Amino acid sequence: MSTGQGQEPLQSGSAKASRDPGQIRERLVWRSAVLMLLAVTGWLFYVAFDAQERAEELEQEVLQLSEMAEVDISLGLSSEAIDRFEAAGIEQAPDEHLFADLEGKSAWLAESSSFDGDVEIVRGKSLVLTDHWALVKLATEHGDGKALLSFSLADDGAVEWQMLANTLDRK
């Protein structure tokens, strides 16, 4: 509907209201709020998904570490080794027998460890690590030391020793 030349057609009330600056600002604020809400929701989904992936990776690492931790690292002689000592006719405790045998070989200890002078075993600080290894605390005139020894038990109860490594803490 037009009222004459050069005049604009009459517009309905809703069209005029849509151009009201207050309503334009209000619509802009609402649209911005909805857009921000969508952006925050998307970001939260991304963070949650990333956290889920990281949790799964950590679970896999824990499983791998637990599998590696299942390796038995107990100190001392196994029951099979104790049975071998008993079968050889040794009535002493196996570690006592080993250290008593080693005390009789102080000359061998001094020679194989390159320590000068007499070498004595400190039994209270020596330890049988496994069925074949012992860590022995040594006392010499020049200081204390440690030796990592390998041993094997013969069927008759004789013990064969081998020096693997040693160290001397000089006084």
mmCIF file with all atom_site columns, C-alpha atoms in Angstrom:
data_model
loop_
_atom_site.group_PDB
_atom_site.id
_atom_site.type_symbol
_atom_site.label_atom_id
_atom_site.label_alt_id
_atom_site.label_comp_id
_atom_site.label_asym_id
_atom_site.label_entity_id
_atom_site.label_seq_id
_atom_site.pdbx_PDB_ins_code
_atom_site.Cartn_x
_atom_site.Cartn_y
_atom_site.Cartn_z
_atom_site.occupancy
_atom_site.B_iso_or_equiv
_atom_site.pdbx_formal_charge
_atom_site.auth_seq_id
_atom_site.auth_comp_id
_atom_site.auth_asym_id
_atom_site.auth_atom_id
_atom_site.pdbx_PDB_model_num
ATOM 1   C CA . MET A 1 1   ? 0.000  0.000   0.000  1.00 0.00 ? 1   MET A CA 1
ATOM 2   C CA . SER A 1 2   ? 1.376  3.192   -0.987 1.00 0.00 ? 2   SER A CA 1
ATOM 3   C CA . THR A 1 3   ? 0.007  6.613   -0.162 1.00 0.00 ? 3   THR A CA 1
ATOM 4   C CA . GLY A 1 4   ? 1.465  8.614   -2.909 1.00 0.00 ? 4   GLY A CA 1
ATOM 5   C CA . GLN A 1 5   ? 4.496  9.334   -4.975 1.00 0.00 ? 5   GLN A CA 1
ATOM 6   C CA . GLY A 1 6   ? 7.877  9.331   -3.258 1.00 0.00 ? 6   GLY A CA 1
ATOM 7   C CA . GLN A 1 7   ? 6.531  7.950   -0.076 1.00 0.00 ? 7   GLN A CA 1
ATOM 8   C CA . GLU A 1 8   ? 7.530  4.644   1.296  1.00 0.00 ? 8   GLU A CA 1
ATOM 9   C CA . PRO A 1 9   ? 4.964  1.950   1.608  1.00 0.00 ? 9   PRO A CA 1
ATOM 10  C CA . LEU A 1 10  ? 3.435  1.549   5.044  1.00 0.00 ? 10  LEU A CA 1
ATOM 11  C CA . GLN A 1 11  ? 5.101  -1.113  7.076  1.00 0.00 ? 11  GLN A CA 1
ATOM 12  C CA . SER A 1 12  ? 3.537  -3.322  9.622  1.00 0.00 ? 12  SER A CA 1
ATOM 13  C CA . GLY A 1 13  ? 4.279  -2.813  13.315 1.00 0.00 ? 13  GLY A CA 1
ATOM 14  C CA . SER A 1 14  ? 6.496  -5.881  13.531 1.00 0.00 ? 14  SER A CA 1
ATOM 15  C CA . ALA A 1 15  ? 8.816  -4.616  10.839 1.00 0.00 ? 15  ALA A CA 1
ATOM 16  C CA . LYS A 1 16  ? 9.239  -1.309  12.634 1.00 0.00 ? 16  LYS A CA 1
ATOM 17  C CA . ALA A 1 17  ? 9.830  -3.098  15.898 1.00 0.00 ? 17  ALA A CA 1
ATOM 18  C CA . SER A 1 18  ? 12.573 -5.223  14.346 1.00 0.00 ? 18  SER A CA 1
ATOM 19  C CA . ARG A 1 19  ? 14.546 -2.091  13.518 1.00 0.00 ? 19  ARG A CA 1
ATOM 20  C CA . ASP A 1 20  ? 14.328 -0.734  17.017 1.00 0.00 ? 20  ASP A CA 1
ATOM 21  C CA . PRO A 1 21  ? 17.938 -0.366  18.285 1.00 0.00 ? 21  PRO A CA 1
ATOM 22  C CA . GLY A 1 22  ? 17.061 -1.775  21.721 1.00 0.00 ? 22  GLY A CA 1
ATOM 23  C CA . GLN A 1 23  ? 15.618 -4.916  20.234 1.00 0.00 ? 23  GLN A CA 1
ATOM 24  C CA . ILE A 1 24  ? 18.551 -5.276  17.841 1.00 0.00 ? 24  ILE A CA 1
ATOM 25  C CA . ARG A 1 25  ? 20.949 -5.113  20.788 1.00 0.00 ? 25  ARG A CA 1
ATOM 26  C CA . GLU A 1 26  ? 18.836 -7.604  22.728 1.00 0.00 ? 26  GLU A CA 1
ATOM 27  C CA . ARG A 1 27  ? 18.803 -10.070 19.829 1.00 0.00 ? 27  ARG A CA 1
ATOM 28  C CA . LEU A 1 28  ? 22.549 -9.600  19.370 1.00 0.00 ? 28  LEU A CA 1
ATOM 29  C CA . VAL A 1 29  ? 23.160 -10.289 23.066 1.00 0.00 ? 29  VAL A CA 1
ATOM 30  C CA . TRP A 1 30  ? 20.969 -13.425 22.994 1.00 0.00 ? 30  TRP A CA 1
ATOM 31  C CA . ARG A 1 31  ? 22.623 -14.726 19.830 1.00 0.00 ? 31  ARG A CA 1
ATOM 32  C CA . SER A 1 32  ? 26.068 -14.047 21.318 1.00 0.00 ? 32  SER A CA 1
ATOM 33  C CA . ALA A 1 33  ? 25.074 -15.844 24.513 1.00 0.00 ? 33  ALA A CA 1
ATOM 34  C CA . VAL A 1 34  ? 23.847 -18.889 22.563 1.00 0.00 ? 34  VAL A CA 1
ATOM 35  C CA . LEU A 1 35  ? 27.021 -18.858 20.449 1.00 0.00 ? 35  LEU A CA 1
ATOM 36  C CA . MET A 1 36  ? 29.204 -18.658 23.596 1.00 0.00 ? 36  MET A CA 1
ATOM 37  C CA . LEU A 1 37  ? 27.188 -21.470 25.191 1.00 0.00 ? 37  LEU A CA 1
ATOM 38  C CA . LEU A 1 38  ? 27.769 -23.643 22.115 1.00 0.00 ? 38  LEU A CA 1
ATOM 39  C CA . ALA A 1 39  ? 31.494 -22.791 22.098 1.00 0.00 ? 39  ALA A CA 1
ATOM 40  C CA . VAL A 1 40  ? 31.896 -23.619 25.803 1.00 0.00 ? 40  VAL A CA 1
ATOM 41  C CA . THR A 1 41  ? 29.953 -26.874 25.387 1.00 0.00 ? 41  THR A CA 1
ATOM 42  C CA . GLY A 1 42  ? 32.140 -27.837 22.425 1.00 0.00 ? 42  GLY A CA 1
ATOM 43  C CA . TRP A 1 43  ? 35.284 -27.017 24.372 1.00 0.00 ? 43  TRP A CA 1
ATOM 44  C CA . LEU A 1 44  ? 34.091 -29.100 27.339 1.00 0.00 ? 44  LEU A CA 1
ATOM 45  C CA . PHE A 1 45  ? 33.358 -32.063 25.054 1.00 0.00 ? 45  PHE A CA 1
ATOM 46  C CA . TYR A 1 46  ? 36.859 -31.727 23.586 1.00 0.00 ? 46  TYR A CA 1
ATOM 47  C CA . VAL A 1 47  ? 38.462 -31.613 27.043 1.00 0.00 ? 47  VAL A CA 1
ATOM 48  C CA . ALA A 1 48  ? 36.402 -34.574 28.257 1.00 0.00 ? 48  ALA A CA 1
ATOM 49  C CA . PHE A 1 49  ? 37.298 -36.612 25.161 1.00 0.00 ? 49  PHE A CA 1
ATOM 50  C CA . ASP A 1 50  ? 40.990 -35.738 25.523 1.00 0.00 ? 50  ASP A CA 1
ATOM 51  C CA . ALA A 1 51  ? 40.894 -36.655 29.222 1.00 0.00 ? 51  ALA A CA 1
ATOM 52  C CA . GLN A 1 52  ? 39.264 -39.988 28.362 1.00 0.00 ? 52  GLN A CA 1
ATOM 53  C CA . GLU A 1 53  ? 42.008 -40.760 25.824 1.00 0.00 ? 53  GLU A CA 1
ATOM 54  C CA . ARG A 1 54  ? 44.708 -39.856 28.347 1.00 0.00 ? 54  ARG A CA 1
ATOM 55  C CA . ALA A 1 55  ? 43.050 -42.026 31.003 1.00 0.00 ? 55  ALA A CA 1
ATOM 56  C CA . GLU A 1 56  ? 43.051 -44.986 28.604 1.00 0.00 ? 56  GLU A CA 1
ATOM 57  C CA . GLU A 1 57  ? 46.752 -44.411 27.825 1.00 0.00 ? 57  GLU A CA 1
ATOM 58  C CA . LEU A 1 58  ? 47.564 -44.288 31.546 1.00 0.00 ? 58  LEU A CA 1
ATOM 59  C CA . GLU A 1 59  ? 45.609 -47.504 32.148 1.00 0.00 ? 59  GLU A CA 1
ATOM 60  C CA . GLN A 1 60  ? 47.696 -49.197 29.443 1.00 0.00 ? 60  GLN A CA 1
ATOM 61  C CA . GLU A 1 61  ? 50.913 -47.938 31.073 1.00 0.00 ? 61  GLU A CA 1
ATOM 62  C CA . VAL A 1 62  ? 49.774 -49.211 34.470 1.00 0.00 ? 62  VAL A CA 1
ATOM 63  C CA . LEU A 1 63  ? 49.003 -52.622 32.970 1.00 0.00 ? 63  LEU A CA 1
ATOM 64  C CA . GLN A 1 64  ? 52.438 -52.774 31.351 1.00 0.00 ? 64  GLN A CA 1
ATOM 65  C CA . LEU A 1 65  ? 54.152 -51.747 34.581 1.00 0.00 ? 65  LEU A CA 1
ATOM 66  C CA . SER A 1 66  ? 52.177 -54.267 36.609 1.00 0.00 ? 66  SER A CA 1
ATOM 67  C CA . GLU A 1 67  ? 53.201 -57.012 34.179 1.00 0.00 ? 67  GLU A CA 1
ATOM 68  C CA . MET A 1 68  ? 56.828 -55.985 34.600 1.00 0.00 ? 68  MET A CA 1
ATOM 69  C CA . ALA A 1 69  ? 56.428 -55.873 38.393 1.00 0.00 ? 69  ALA A CA 1
ATOM 70  C CA . GLU A 1 70  ? 55.310 -59.498 38.435 1.00 0.00 ? 70  GLU A CA 1
ATOM 71  C CA . VAL A 1 71  ? 58.945 -60.525 38.077 1.00 0.00 ? 71  VAL A CA 1
ATOM 72  C CA . ASP A 1 72  ? 59.932 -62.172 41.339 1.00 0.00 ? 72  ASP A CA 1
ATOM 73  C CA . ILE A 1 73  ? 62.811 -60.260 42.900 1.00 0.00 ? 73  ILE A CA 1
ATOM 74  C CA . SER A 1 74  ? 62.960 -61.909 46.295 1.00 0.00 ? 74  SER A CA 1
ATOM 75  C CA . LEU A 1 75  ? 66.265 -62.112 48.141 1.00 0.00 ? 75  LEU A CA 1
ATOM 76  C CA . GLY A 1 76  ? 67.648 -65.301 49.574 1.00 0.00 ? 76  GLY A CA 1
ATOM 77  C CA . LEU A 1 77  ? 67.711 -68.897 48.528 1.00 0.00 ? 77  LEU A CA 1
ATOM 78  C CA . SER A 1 78  ? 64.794 -70.573 46.812 1.00 0.00 ? 78  SER A CA 1
ATOM 79  C CA . SER A 1 79  ? 63.238 -73.711 48.244 1.00 0.00 ? 79  SER A CA 1
ATOM 80  C CA . GLU A 1 80  ? 64.922 -75.729 45.466 1.00 0.00 ? 80  GLU A CA 1
ATOM 81  C CA . ALA A 1 81  ? 68.347 -74.426 46.504 1.00 0.00 ? 81  ALA A CA 1
ATOM 82  C CA . ILE A 1 82  ? 67.651 -75.254 50.161 1.00 0.00 ? 82  ILE A CA 1
ATOM 83  C CA . ASP A 1 83  ? 66.657 -78.773 49.063 1.00 0.00 ? 83  ASP A CA 1
ATOM 84  C CA . ARG A 1 84  ? 70.015 -79.097 47.211 1.00 0.00 ? 84  ARG A CA 1
ATOM 85  C CA . PHE A 1 85  ? 71.862 -78.163 50.429 1.00 0.00 ? 85  PHE A CA 1
ATOM 86  C CA . GLU A 1 86  ? 69.899 -80.781 52.362 1.00 0.00 ? 86  GLU A CA 1
ATOM 87  C CA . ALA A 1 87  ? 70.497 -83.401 49.640 1.00 0.00 ? 87  ALA A CA 1
ATOM 88  C CA . ALA A 1 88  ? 74.245 -82.687 49.903 1.00 0.00 ? 88  ALA A CA 1
ATOM 89  C CA . GLY A 1 89  ? 74.051 -83.635 53.597 1.00 0.00 ? 89  GLY A CA 1
ATOM 90  C CA . ILE A 1 90  ? 74.549 -80.117 54.970 1.00 0.00 ? 90  ILE A CA 1
ATOM 91  C CA . GLU A 1 91  ? 72.840 -79.754 58.337 1.00 0.00 ? 91  GLU A CA 1
ATOM 92  C CA . GLN A 1 92  ? 73.653 -76.043 58.859 1.00 0.00 ? 92  GLN A CA 1
ATOM 93  C CA . ALA A 1 93  ? 71.466 -73.293 57.502 1.00 0.00 ? 93  ALA A CA 1
ATOM 94  C CA . PRO A 1 94  ? 72.559 -72.762 53.881 1.00 0.00 ? 94  PRO A CA 1
ATOM 95  C CA . ASP A 1 95  ? 73.719 -69.164 54.379 1.00 0.00 ? 95  ASP A CA 1
ATOM 96  C CA . GLU A 1 96  ? 75.699 -70.175 57.479 1.00 0.00 ? 96  GLU A CA 1
ATOM 97  C CA . HIS A 1 97  ? 77.350 -72.967 55.501 1.00 0.00 ? 97  HIS A CA 1
ATOM 98  C CA . LEU A 1 98  ? 78.220 -70.599 52.664 1.00 0.00 ? 98  LEU A CA 1
ATOM 99  C CA . PHE A 1 99  ? 79.769 -67.944 54.909 1.00 0.00 ? 99  PHE A CA 1
ATOM 100 C CA . ALA A 1 100 ? 81.629 -70.568 57.001 1.00 0.00 ? 100 ALA A CA 1
ATOM 101 C CA . ASP A 1 101 ? 83.095 -71.989 53.786 1.00 0.00 ? 101 ASP A CA 1
ATOM 102 C CA . LEU A 1 102 ? 84.061 -68.508 52.648 1.00 0.00 ? 102 LEU A CA 1
ATOM 103 C CA . GLU A 1 103 ? 85.728 -67.687 55.981 1.00 0.00 ? 103 GLU A CA 1
ATOM 104 C CA . GLY A 1 104 ? 88.072 -70.598 55.371 1.00 0.00 ? 104 GLY A CA 1
ATOM 105 C CA . LYS A 1 105 ? 89.089 -69.021 52.081 1.00 0.00 ? 105 LYS A CA 1
ATOM 106 C CA . SER A 1 106 ? 90.337 -65.622 53.298 1.00 0.00 ? 106 SER A CA 1
ATOM 107 C CA . ALA A 1 107 ? 93.602 -66.047 51.356 1.00 0.00 ? 107 ALA A CA 1
ATOM 108 C CA . TRP A 1 108 ? 91.588 -66.615 48.165 1.00 0.00 ? 108 TRP A CA 1
ATOM 109 C CA . LEU A 1 109 ? 89.446 -63.558 48.977 1.00 0.00 ? 109 LEU A CA 1
ATOM 110 C CA . ALA A 1 110 ? 92.542 -61.358 49.446 1.00 0.00 ? 110 ALA A CA 1
ATOM 111 C CA . GLU A 1 111 ? 94.110 -62.644 46.226 1.00 0.00 ? 111 GLU A CA 1
ATOM 112 C CA . SER A 1 112 ? 91.034 -62.439 44.006 1.00 0.00 ? 112 SER A CA 1
ATOM 113 C CA . SER A 1 113 ? 89.994 -59.032 45.355 1.00 0.00 ? 113 SER A CA 1
ATOM 114 C CA . SER A 1 114 ? 93.520 -57.547 45.183 1.00 0.00 ? 114 SER A CA 1
ATOM 115 C CA . PHE A 1 115 ? 93.192 -56.351 48.792 1.00 0.00 ? 115 PHE A CA 1
ATOM 116 C CA . ASP A 1 116 ? 96.414 -56.162 50.786 1.00 0.00 ? 116 ASP A CA 1
ATOM 117 C CA . GLY A 1 117 ? 96.656 -58.103 54.027 1.00 0.00 ? 117 GLY A CA 1
ATOM 118 C CA . ASP A 1 118 ? 94.130 -60.234 55.820 1.00 0.00 ? 118 ASP A CA 1
ATOM 119 C CA . VAL A 1 119 ? 90.517 -60.183 54.692 1.00 0.00 ? 119 VAL A CA 1
ATOM 120 C CA . GLU A 1 120 ? 87.711 -61.070 57.092 1.00 0.00 ? 120 GLU A CA 1
ATOM 121 C CA . ILE A 1 121 ? 84.019 -61.511 56.397 1.00 0.00 ? 121 ILE A CA 1
ATOM 122 C CA . VAL A 1 122 ? 81.531 -59.417 58.357 1.00 0.00 ? 122 VAL A CA 1
ATOM 123 C CA . ARG A 1 123 ? 78.711 -61.984 58.613 1.00 0.00 ? 123 ARG A CA 1
ATOM 124 C CA . GLY A 1 124 ? 76.126 -59.616 60.087 1.00 0.00 ? 124 GLY A CA 1
ATOM 125 C CA . LYS A 1 125 ? 76.335 -57.391 57.013 1.00 0.00 ? 125 LYS A CA 1
ATOM 126 C CA . SER A 1 126 ? 76.733 -60.118 54.391 1.00 0.00 ? 126 SER A CA 1
ATOM 127 C CA . LEU A 1 127 ? 73.809 -61.450 52.449 1.00 0.00 ? 127 LEU A CA 1
ATOM 128 C CA . VAL A 1 128 ? 72.898 -64.332 50.143 1.00 0.00 ? 128 VAL A CA 1
ATOM 129 C CA . LEU A 1 129 ? 71.134 -62.599 47.247 1.00 0.00 ? 129 LEU A CA 1
ATOM 130 C CA . THR A 1 130 ? 69.950 -65.530 45.145 1.00 0.00 ? 130 THR A CA 1
ATOM 131 C CA . ASP A 1 131 ? 70.636 -69.209 44.521 1.00 0.00 ? 131 ASP A CA 1
ATOM 132 C CA . HIS A 1 132 ? 73.985 -68.285 42.938 1.00 0.00 ? 132 HIS A CA 1
ATOM 133 C CA . TRP A 1 133 ? 75.048 -64.839 44.225 1.00 0.00 ? 133 TRP A CA 1
ATOM 134 C CA . ALA A 1 134 ? 76.174 -63.412 47.543 1.00 0.00 ? 134 ALA A CA 1
ATOM 135 C CA . LEU A 1 135 ? 77.066 -59.879 48.591 1.00 0.00 ? 135 LEU A CA 1
ATOM 136 C CA . VAL A 1 136 ? 79.772 -60.049 51.226 1.00 0.00 ? 136 VAL A CA 1
ATOM 137 C CA . LYS A 1 137 ? 80.942 -57.259 53.515 1.00 0.00 ? 137 LYS A CA 1
ATOM 138 C CA . LEU A 1 138 ? 84.716 -57.468 53.987 1.00 0.00 ? 138 LEU A CA 1
ATOM 139 C CA . ALA A 1 139 ? 87.004 -55.984 56.623 1.00 0.00 ? 139 ALA A CA 1
ATOM 140 C CA . THR A 1 140 ? 90.700 -55.382 55.915 1.00 0.00 ? 140 THR A CA 1
ATOM 141 C CA . GLU A 1 141 ? 93.552 -53.525 57.568 1.00 0.00 ? 141 GLU A CA 1
ATOM 142 C CA . HIS A 1 142 ? 93.124 -50.685 55.073 1.00 0.00 ? 142 HIS A CA 1
ATOM 143 C CA . GLY A 1 143 ? 89.351 -50.298 55.204 1.00 0.00 ? 143 GLY A CA 1
ATOM 144 C CA . ASP A 1 144 ? 86.063 -52.019 54.633 1.00 0.00 ? 144 ASP A CA 1
ATOM 145 C CA . GLY A 1 145 ? 84.935 -53.365 51.321 1.00 0.00 ? 145 GLY A CA 1
ATOM 146 C CA . LYS A 1 146 ? 82.225 -55.291 49.548 1.00 0.00 ? 146 LYS A CA 1
ATOM 147 C CA . ALA A 1 147 ? 82.404 -58.196 47.142 1.00 0.00 ? 147 ALA A CA 1
ATOM 148 C CA . LEU A 1 148 ? 79.828 -59.645 44.796 1.00 0.00 ? 148 LEU A CA 1
ATOM 149 C CA . LEU A 1 149 ? 80.471 -63.362 44.560 1.00 0.00 ? 149 LEU A CA 1
ATOM 150 C CA . SER A 1 150 ? 79.036 -66.171 42.498 1.00 0.00 ? 150 SER A CA 1
ATOM 151 C CA . PHE A 1 151 ? 78.815 -69.617 44.061 1.00 0.00 ? 151 PHE A CA 1
ATOM 152 C CA . SER A 1 152 ? 77.795 -73.113 43.060 1.00 0.00 ? 152 SER A CA 1
ATOM 153 C CA . LEU A 1 153 ? 77.174 -76.125 45.265 1.00 0.00 ? 153 LEU A CA 1
ATOM 154 C CA . ALA A 1 154 ? 78.533 -79.518 44.260 1.00 0.00 ? 154 ALA A CA 1
ATOM 155 C CA . ASP A 1 155 ? 76.640 -82.714 45.059 1.00 0.00 ? 155 ASP A CA 1
ATOM 156 C CA . ASP A 1 156 ? 79.070 -83.498 47.889 1.00 0.00 ? 156 ASP A CA 1
ATOM 157 C CA . GLY A 1 157 ? 78.500 -80.102 49.567 1.00 0.00 ? 157 GLY A CA 1
ATOM 158 C CA . ALA A 1 158 ? 81.669 -78.390 48.330 1.00 0.00 ? 158 ALA A CA 1
ATOM 159 C CA . VAL A 1 159 ? 81.177 -74.749 47.359 1.00 0.00 ? 159 VAL A CA 1
ATOM 160 C CA . GLU A 1 160 ? 82.958 -73.198 44.398 1.00 0.00 ? 160 GLU A CA 1
ATOM 161 C CA . TRP A 1 161 ? 83.335 -69.412 44.518 1.00 0.00 ? 161 TRP A CA 1
ATOM 162 C CA . GLN A 1 162 ? 84.009 -66.814 41.835 1.00 0.00 ? 162 GLN A CA 1
ATOM 163 C CA . MET A 1 163 ? 84.712 -63.114 42.419 1.00 0.00 ? 163 MET A CA 1
ATOM 164 C CA . LEU A 1 164 ? 82.480 -61.005 40.180 1.00 0.00 ? 164 LEU A CA 1
ATOM 165 C CA . ALA A 1 165 ? 83.202 -57.519 41.529 1.00 0.00 ? 165 ALA A CA 1
ATOM 166 C CA . ASN A 1 166 ? 84.617 -55.816 44.605 1.00 0.00 ? 166 ASN A CA 1
ATOM 167 C CA . THR A 1 167 ? 85.276 -52.422 46.090 1.00 0.00 ? 167 THR A CA 1
ATOM 168 C CA . LEU A 1 168 ? 87.344 -51.117 48.986 1.00 0.00 ? 168 LEU A CA 1
ATOM 169 C CA . ASP A 1 169 ? 86.384 -48.075 51.055 1.00 0.00 ? 169 ASP A CA 1
ATOM 170 C CA . ARG A 1 170 ? 89.746 -46.860 52.348 1.00 0.00 ? 170 ARG A CA 1
ATOM 171 C CA . LYS A 1 171 ? 90.016 -45.539 55.893 1.00 0.00 ? 171 LYS A CA 1
#
